[in-house]
Amino acid sequence: MLTIKGTDLSTKENLLRSGLSQFLLVGYEKANLRKICKDAGVTTGAFYKYFTDKEELFSELVKPLANNIEKIYHSYEEEGFDEYNLSIPISKETIKKVLDLKRKGSIQTVKYLFSMRDIFELLVFQSYGTKYENFLDLLIEVEDKNQRQILDMIHGEQKSSEMITDESIHLIDHAYYNALSHAVTHAESERDLEKNVQIIADFFNEGWKKIRGI
């Protein structure tokens, strides 16, 4: 992620590494540009040869991961919707299959995030004051809409709305994504992470099975 193409590679890499360290330590808003430059061994004047401001430095660190998370999420969601669209009326077997796909997808995704743990922590927990500060919330909003659409497909709009409110869906989704995020940042090893995520995914899947009609 920090491999830079072009000239003066070490200077830009040092700024990125110093920025990463400071952002992880105190968050974007409290990170001091002079401190970042000092730790990178460059002047603030040299900094502006590579970045327009502190936020551009932050963005260069997190943007690739943010883009990949969105692509991975939409890929798994499309796969789930394809399964539902192929089974109308939707059977209990299809519901179980899609939830199992989501479980497997969650495990594979968090393994990838664990390999990028420092950048993931910046993106989700240390981005206040940047355009990424609501990244996880925006992803959860998409998940909320998808959950409602799936329930409407299974039960019909009227019954679906009577079964569970949009607020309840949001609270469940928020709890799920928050649990996964903390699992990534607190795991001591990939094995530890996978074990925790399996428990989290199974716990939430059992609840969604009941709501979806299994």
PDB file of C-alpha atoms in Angstrom:
ATOM      1  CA  MET A   1       0.000   0.000   0.000  1.00  0.00           C
ATOM      2  CA  LEU A   2       2.911   2.348   0.738  1.00  0.00           C
ATOM      3  CA  THR A   3       4.844   1.471  -2.403  1.00  0.00           C
ATOM      4  CA  ILE A   4       5.146   4.729  -4.372  1.00  0.00           C
ATOM      5  CA  LYS A   5       6.007   5.057  -8.058  1.00  0.00           C
ATOM      6  CA  GLY A   6       8.030   8.025  -9.265  1.00  0.00           C
ATOM      7  CA  THR A   7      10.915  10.128  -7.987  1.00  0.00           C
ATOM      8  CA  ASP A   8      11.899  10.962  -4.388  1.00  0.00           C
ATOM      9  CA  LEU A   9      10.302   7.733  -3.216  1.00  0.00           C
ATOM     10  CA  SER A  10      11.854   7.753   0.243  1.00  0.00           C
ATOM     11  CA  THR A  11      10.594  11.251   1.059  1.00  0.00           C
ATOM     12  CA  LYS A  12       6.978  10.500   0.196  1.00  0.00           C
ATOM     13  CA  GLU A  13       7.126   7.063   1.797  1.00  0.00           C
ATOM     14  CA  ASN A  14       8.551   8.590   4.973  1.00  0.00           C
ATOM     15  CA  LEU A  15       5.720  11.130   5.071  1.00  0.00           C
ATOM     16  CA  LEU A  16       3.132   8.380   4.594  1.00  0.00           C
ATOM     17  CA  ARG A  17       4.679   6.229   7.298  1.00  0.00           C
ATOM     18  CA  SER A  18       4.979   9.141   9.684  1.00  0.00           C
ATOM     19  CA  GLY A  19       1.405  10.169   8.953  1.00  0.00           C
ATOM     20  CA  LEU A  20       0.185   6.627   9.545  1.00  0.00           C
ATOM     21  CA  SER A  21       1.956   6.541  12.913  1.00  0.00           C
ATOM     22  CA  GLN A  22       0.564   9.900  14.048  1.00  0.00           C
ATOM     23  CA  PHE A  23      -2.959   9.235  12.832  1.00  0.00           C
ATOM     24  CA  LEU A  24      -3.025   5.895  14.638  1.00  0.00           C
ATOM     25  CA  LEU A  25      -1.697   7.483  17.801  1.00  0.00           C
ATOM     26  CA  VAL A  26      -3.971  10.524  18.124  1.00  0.00           C
ATOM     27  CA  GLY A  27      -6.421  10.410  15.206  1.00  0.00           C
ATOM     28  CA  TYR A  28      -6.635  12.652  12.169  1.00  0.00           C
ATOM     29  CA  GLU A  29      -7.988  15.752  13.897  1.00  0.00           C
ATOM     30  CA  LYS A  30      -5.331  15.874  16.635  1.00  0.00           C
ATOM     31  CA  ALA A  31      -2.414  14.867  14.403  1.00  0.00           C
ATOM     32  CA  ASN A  32       0.078  17.702  14.032  1.00  0.00           C
ATOM     33  CA  LEU A  33       1.498  18.353  10.572  1.00  0.00           C
ATOM     34  CA  ARG A  34       4.776  19.717  11.926  1.00  0.00           C
ATOM     35  CA  LYS A  35       5.193  16.575  14.034  1.00  0.00           C
ATOM     36  CA  ILE A  36       4.503  14.390  10.995  1.00  0.00           C
ATOM     37  CA  CYS A  37       7.119  16.266   8.979  1.00  0.00           C
ATOM     38  CA  LYS A  38       9.661  16.222  11.811  1.00  0.00           C
ATOM     39  CA  ASP A  39       9.325  12.469  12.297  1.00  0.00           C
ATOM     40  CA  ALA A  40       9.636  11.979   8.525  1.00  0.00           C
ATOM     41  CA  GLY A  41      12.814  14.070   8.513  1.00  0.00           C
ATOM     42  CA  VAL A  42      11.492  16.714   6.113  1.00  0.00           C
ATOM     43  CA  THR A  43      10.404  20.340   6.290  1.00  0.00           C
ATOM     44  CA  THR A  44       6.781  21.452   6.006  1.00  0.00           C
ATOM     45  CA  GLY A  45       7.807  23.086   2.725  1.00  0.00           C
ATOM     46  CA  ALA A  46       8.881  19.688   1.410  1.00  0.00           C
ATOM     47  CA  PHE A  47       5.569  18.213   2.551  1.00  0.00           C
ATOM     48  CA  TYR A  48       3.647  20.490   0.178  1.00  0.00           C
ATOM     49  CA  LYS A  49       5.590  19.108  -2.777  1.00  0.00           C
ATOM     50  CA  TYR A  50       3.656  15.864  -2.302  1.00  0.00           C
ATOM     51  CA  PHE A  51       0.384  16.744  -0.565  1.00  0.00           C
ATOM     52  CA  THR A  52      -1.847  19.797  -0.563  1.00  0.00           C
ATOM     53  CA  ASP A  53      -2.748  19.336   3.099  1.00  0.00           C
ATOM     54  CA  LYS A  54      -2.988  16.866   5.975  1.00  0.00           C
ATOM     55  CA  GLU A  55      -6.272  15.433   4.718  1.00  0.00           C
ATOM     56  CA  GLU A  56      -4.794  14.528   1.338  1.00  0.00           C
ATOM     57  CA  LEU A  57      -2.079  12.607   3.171  1.00  0.00           C
ATOM     58  CA  PHE A  58      -4.741  10.793   5.173  1.00  0.00           C
ATOM     59  CA  SER A  59      -6.794  10.088   2.053  1.00  0.00           C
ATOM     60  CA  GLU A  60      -3.852   8.570   0.228  1.00  0.00           C
ATOM     61  CA  LEU A  61      -3.442   6.155   3.110  1.00  0.00           C
ATOM     62  CA  VAL A  62      -7.074   5.013   3.350  1.00  0.00           C
ATOM     63  CA  LYS A  63      -8.618   5.508  -0.100  1.00  0.00           C
ATOM     64  CA  PRO A  64      -7.437   2.218  -1.680  1.00  0.00           C
ATOM     65  CA  LEU A  65      -8.809   0.209   1.240  1.00  0.00           C
ATOM     66  CA  ALA A  66     -12.097   2.144   1.296  1.00  0.00           C
ATOM     67  CA  ASN A  67     -12.586   1.450  -2.409  1.00  0.00           C
ATOM     68  CA  ASN A  68     -11.802  -2.240  -1.982  1.00  0.00           C
ATOM     69  CA  ILE A  69     -14.225  -2.621   0.933  1.00  0.00           C
ATOM     70  CA  GLU A  70     -17.031  -1.142  -1.152  1.00  0.00           C
ATOM     71  CA  LYS A  71     -16.223  -3.458  -4.083  1.00  0.00           C
ATOM     72  CA  ILE A  72     -16.102  -6.536  -1.856  1.00  0.00           C
ATOM     73  CA  TYR A  73     -19.363  -5.600  -0.139  1.00  0.00           C
ATOM     74  CA  HIS A  74     -21.261  -5.030  -3.366  1.00  0.00           C
ATOM     75  CA  SER A  75     -19.877  -8.252  -4.833  1.00  0.00           C
ATOM     76  CA  TYR A  76     -21.242 -10.379  -1.973  1.00  0.00           C
ATOM     77  CA  GLU A  77     -24.560  -8.511  -1.930  1.00  0.00           C
ATOM     78  CA  GLU A  78     -25.057  -9.021  -5.670  1.00  0.00           C
ATOM     79  CA  GLU A  79     -24.356 -12.722  -5.241  1.00  0.00           C
ATOM     80  CA  GLY A  80     -27.006 -12.907  -2.514  1.00  0.00           C
ATOM     81  CA  PHE A  81     -29.630 -11.049  -4.538  1.00  0.00           C
ATOM     82  CA  ASP A  82     -28.920 -13.275  -7.543  1.00  0.00           C
ATOM     83  CA  GLU A  83     -29.692 -16.334  -5.406  1.00  0.00           C
ATOM     84  CA  TYR A  84     -32.967 -14.831  -4.233  1.00  0.00           C
ATOM     85  CA  ASN A  85     -34.011 -13.774  -7.730  1.00  0.00           C
ATOM     86  CA  LEU A  86     -33.482 -17.335  -8.960  1.00  0.00           C
ATOM     87  CA  SER A  87     -35.833 -18.712  -6.301  1.00  0.00           C
ATOM     88  CA  ILE A  88     -39.230 -17.035  -6.486  1.00  0.00           C
ATOM     89  CA  PRO A  89     -41.125 -17.753  -4.284  1.00  0.00           C
ATOM     90  CA  ILE A  90     -38.105 -17.783  -2.000  1.00  0.00           C
ATOM     91  CA  SER A  91     -37.583 -21.076  -0.191  1.00  0.00           C
ATOM     92  CA  LYS A  92     -36.156 -21.642   3.271  1.00  0.00           C
ATOM     93  CA  GLU A  93     -33.254 -23.488   1.652  1.00  0.00           C
ATOM     94  CA  THR A  94     -32.389 -20.381  -0.396  1.00  0.00           C
ATOM     95  CA  ILE A  95     -32.572 -18.134   2.686  1.00  0.00           C
ATOM     96  CA  LYS A  96     -30.195 -20.452   4.541  1.00  0.00           C
ATOM     97  CA  LYS A  97     -27.856 -20.625   1.533  1.00  0.00           C
ATOM     98  CA  VAL A  98     -27.656 -16.826   1.260  1.00  0.00           C
ATOM     99  CA  LEU A  99     -27.025 -16.398   4.995  1.00  0.00           C
ATOM    100  CA  ASP A 100     -24.270 -19.027   4.794  1.00  0.00           C
ATOM    101  CA  LEU A 101     -22.747 -17.128   1.860  1.00  0.00           C
ATOM    102  CA  LYS A 102     -22.837 -13.945   3.925  1.00  0.00           C
ATOM    103  CA  ARG A 103     -21.151 -15.717   6.825  1.00  0.00           C
ATOM    104  CA  LYS A 104     -18.361 -17.040   4.590  1.00  0.00           C
ATOM    105  CA  GLY A 105     -18.026 -13.617   2.973  1.00  0.00           C
ATOM    106  CA  SER A 106     -17.668 -11.944   6.346  1.00  0.00           C
ATOM    107  CA  ILE A 107     -14.872 -14.315   7.335  1.00  0.00           C
ATOM    108  CA  GLN A 108     -12.970 -13.810   4.080  1.00  0.00           C
ATOM    109  CA  THR A 109     -13.423 -10.041   4.251  1.00  0.00           C
ATOM    110  CA  VAL A 110     -12.188  -9.639   7.820  1.00  0.00           C
ATOM    111  CA  LYS A 111      -9.125 -11.755   7.024  1.00  0.00           C
ATOM    112  CA  TYR A 112      -8.285  -9.251   4.298  1.00  0.00           C
ATOM    113  CA  LEU A 113      -8.965  -6.333   6.654  1.00  0.00           C
ATOM    114  CA  PHE A 114      -6.740  -7.925   9.286  1.00  0.00           C
ATOM    115  CA  SER A 115      -3.875  -7.896   6.786  1.00  0.00           C
ATOM    116  CA  MET A 116      -4.504  -4.126   6.463  1.00  0.00           C
ATOM    117  CA  ARG A 117      -5.354  -3.609  10.117  1.00  0.00           C
ATOM    118  CA  ASP A 118      -3.557  -0.301  10.676  1.00  0.00           C
ATOM    119  CA  ILE A 119      -5.170   1.309   7.638  1.00  0.00           C
ATOM    120  CA  PHE A 120      -8.554  -0.158   8.569  1.00  0.00           C
ATOM    121  CA  GLU A 121      -8.269   1.340  12.044  1.00  0.00           C
ATOM    122  CA  LEU A 122      -7.532   4.742  10.489  1.00  0.00           C
ATOM    123  CA  LEU A 123     -10.503   4.467   8.176  1.00  0.00           C
ATOM    124  CA  VAL A 124     -13.068   3.370  10.751  1.00  0.00           C
ATOM    125  CA  PHE A 125     -11.877   4.727  14.099  1.00  0.00           C
ATOM    126  CA  GLN A 126      -9.451   7.590  13.450  1.00  0.00           C
ATOM    127  CA  SER A 127     -10.976   9.472  10.507  1.00  0.00           C
ATOM    128  CA  TYR A 128     -13.012  12.114  12.354  1.00  0.00           C
ATOM    129  CA  GLY A 129     -12.635  15.440  10.568  1.00  0.00           C
ATOM    130  CA  THR A 130     -12.121  13.888   7.115  1.00  0.00           C
ATOM    131  CA  LYS A 131     -14.506  12.946   4.328  1.00  0.00           C
ATOM    132  CA  TYR A 132     -14.192   9.345   5.538  1.00  0.00           C
ATOM    133  CA  GLU A 133     -15.502   9.954   9.049  1.00  0.00           C
ATOM    134  CA  ASN A 134     -18.902   8.456   8.178  1.00  0.00           C
ATOM    135  CA  PHE A 135     -17.565   5.650   5.986  1.00  0.00           C
ATOM    136  CA  LEU A 136     -18.876   2.808   8.134  1.00  0.00           C
ATOM    137  CA  ASP A 137     -22.208   4.544   8.752  1.00  0.00           C
ATOM    138  CA  LEU A 138     -22.759   4.980   5.015  1.00  0.00           C
ATOM    139  CA  LEU A 139     -21.978   1.303   4.435  1.00  0.00           C
ATOM    140  CA  ILE A 140     -24.455   0.365   7.157  1.00  0.00           C
ATOM    141  CA  GLU A 141     -27.118   2.532   5.506  1.00  0.00           C
ATOM    142  CA  VAL A 142     -26.690   0.529   2.299  1.00  0.00           C
ATOM    143  CA  GLU A 143     -26.921  -2.682   4.320  1.00  0.00           C
ATOM    144  CA  ASP A 144     -30.130  -1.414   5.961  1.00  0.00           C
ATOM    145  CA  LYS A 145     -31.754  -0.850   2.569  1.00  0.00           C
ATOM    146  CA  ASN A 146     -30.621  -4.255   1.321  1.00  0.00           C
ATOM    147  CA  GLN A 147     -31.978  -5.985   4.422  1.00  0.00           C
ATOM    148  CA  ARG A 148     -35.352  -4.296   3.949  1.00  0.00           C
ATOM    149  CA  GLN A 149     -35.431  -5.218   0.264  1.00  0.00           C
ATOM    150  CA  ILE A 150     -34.677  -8.854   1.077  1.00  0.00           C
ATOM    151  CA  LEU A 151     -37.403  -8.994   3.729  1.00  0.00           C
ATOM    152  CA  ASP A 152     -39.868  -7.424   1.268  1.00  0.00           C
ATOM    153  CA  MET A 153     -38.937 -10.085  -1.296  1.00  0.00           C
ATOM    154  CA  ILE A 154     -39.505 -12.881   1.225  1.00  0.00           C
ATOM    155  CA  HIS A 155     -42.589 -11.663   3.087  1.00  0.00           C
ATOM    156  CA  GLY A 156     -44.057  -8.835   1.002  1.00  0.00           C
ATOM    157  CA  GLU A 157     -43.794  -5.142   1.877  1.00  0.00           C
ATOM    158  CA  GLN A 158     -46.740  -4.952   4.268  1.00  0.00           C
ATOM    159  CA  LYS A 159     -45.868  -8.017   6.327  1.00  0.00           C
ATOM    160  CA  SER A 160     -42.183  -7.110   6.262  1.00  0.00           C
ATOM    161  CA  SER A 161     -42.851  -3.652   7.731  1.00  0.00           C
ATOM    162  CA  GLU A 162     -45.056  -5.188  10.432  1.00  0.00           C
ATOM    163  CA  MET A 163     -42.384  -7.724  11.394  1.00  0.00           C
ATOM    164  CA  ILE A 164     -39.497  -5.307  11.951  1.00  0.00           C
ATOM    165  CA  THR A 165     -39.009  -1.541  11.775  1.00  0.00           C
ATOM    166  CA  ASP A 166     -36.304   0.240   9.813  1.00  0.00           C
ATOM    167  CA  GLU A 167     -34.867   1.447  13.123  1.00  0.00           C
ATOM    168  CA  SER A 168     -34.552  -2.126  14.401  1.00  0.00           C
ATOM    169  CA  ILE A 169     -32.839  -3.207  11.178  1.00  0.00           C
ATOM    170  CA  HIS A 170     -30.385  -0.331  11.551  1.00  0.00           C
ATOM    171  CA  LEU A 171     -29.605  -1.203  15.175  1.00  0.00           C
ATOM    172  CA  ILE A 172     -28.916  -4.837  14.250  1.00  0.00           C
ATOM    173  CA  ASP A 173     -26.736  -3.901  11.267  1.00  0.00           C
ATOM    174  CA  HIS A 174     -24.841  -1.304  13.303  1.00  0.00           C
ATOM    175  CA  ALA A 175     -24.164  -3.831  16.052  1.00  0.00           C
ATOM    176  CA  TYR A 176     -22.967  -6.402  13.504  1.00  0.00           C
ATOM    177  CA  TYR A 177     -20.557  -4.096  11.688  1.00  0.00           C
ATOM    178  CA  ASN A 178     -19.287  -2.641  14.934  1.00  0.00           C
ATOM    179  CA  ALA A 179     -18.596  -6.143  16.280  1.00  0.00           C
ATOM    180  CA  LEU A 180     -16.721  -7.143  13.119  1.00  0.00           C
ATOM    181  CA  SER A 181     -14.693  -3.922  13.131  1.00  0.00           C
ATOM    182  CA  HIS A 182     -13.579  -4.393  16.728  1.00  0.00           C
ATOM    183  CA  ALA A 183     -12.807  -8.043  16.042  1.00  0.00           C
ATOM    184  CA  VAL A 184     -10.387  -6.941  13.294  1.00  0.00           C
ATOM    185  CA  THR A 185      -8.616  -4.294  15.355  1.00  0.00           C
ATOM    186  CA  HIS A 186      -8.356  -6.345  18.561  1.00  0.00           C
ATOM    187  CA  ALA A 187      -7.481  -9.801  17.257  1.00  0.00           C
ATOM    188  CA  GLU A 188      -4.073 -11.106  18.287  1.00  0.00           C
ATOM    189  CA  SER A 189      -3.822 -13.456  15.319  1.00  0.00           C
ATOM    190  CA  GLU A 190      -5.725 -14.469  12.187  1.00  0.00           C
ATOM    191  CA  ARG A 191      -6.776 -17.672  13.936  1.00  0.00           C
ATOM    192  CA  ASP A 192      -8.130 -15.669  16.858  1.00  0.00           C
ATOM    193  CA  LEU A 193      -9.922 -13.358  14.431  1.00  0.00           C
ATOM    194  CA  GLU A 194     -11.548 -16.176  12.441  1.00  0.00           C
ATOM    195  CA  LYS A 195     -12.804 -17.848  15.615  1.00  0.00           C
ATOM    196  CA  ASN A 196     -14.369 -14.619  16.882  1.00  0.00           C
ATOM    197  CA  VAL A 197     -15.936 -13.724  13.538  1.00  0.00           C
ATOM    198  CA  GLN A 198     -17.460 -17.184  13.170  1.00  0.00           C
ATOM    199  CA  ILE A 199     -19.138 -16.718  16.559  1.00  0.00           C
ATOM    200  CA  ILE A 200     -20.342 -13.212  15.661  1.00  0.00           C
ATOM    201  CA  ALA A 201     -21.644 -14.263  12.244  1.00  0.00           C
ATOM    202  CA  ASP A 202     -23.408 -17.346  13.631  1.00  0.00           C
ATOM    203  CA  PHE A 203     -25.014 -15.286  16.395  1.00  0.00           C
ATOM    204  CA  PHE A 204     -26.460 -12.693  14.010  1.00  0.00           C
ATOM    205  CA  ASN A 205     -27.379 -15.286  11.372  1.00  0.00           C
ATOM    206  CA  GLU A 206     -29.562 -17.143  13.851  1.00  0.00           C
ATOM    207  CA  GLY A 207     -31.504 -13.945  14.469  1.00  0.00           C
ATOM    208  CA  TRP A 208     -31.903 -13.211  10.755  1.00  0.00           C
ATOM    209  CA  LYS A 209     -33.021 -16.798  10.123  1.00  0.00           C
ATOM    210  CA  LYS A 210     -35.885 -16.273  12.536  1.00  0.00           C
ATOM    211  CA  ILE A 211     -36.841 -12.914  10.983  1.00  0.00           C
ATOM    212  CA  ARG A 212     -36.549 -14.277   7.438  1.00  0.00           C
ATOM    213  CA  GLY A 213     -38.720 -17.259   8.196  1.00  0.00           C
ATOM    214  CA  ILE A 214     -36.501 -20.247   9.007  1.00  0.00           C
TER     215      ILE A 214
END
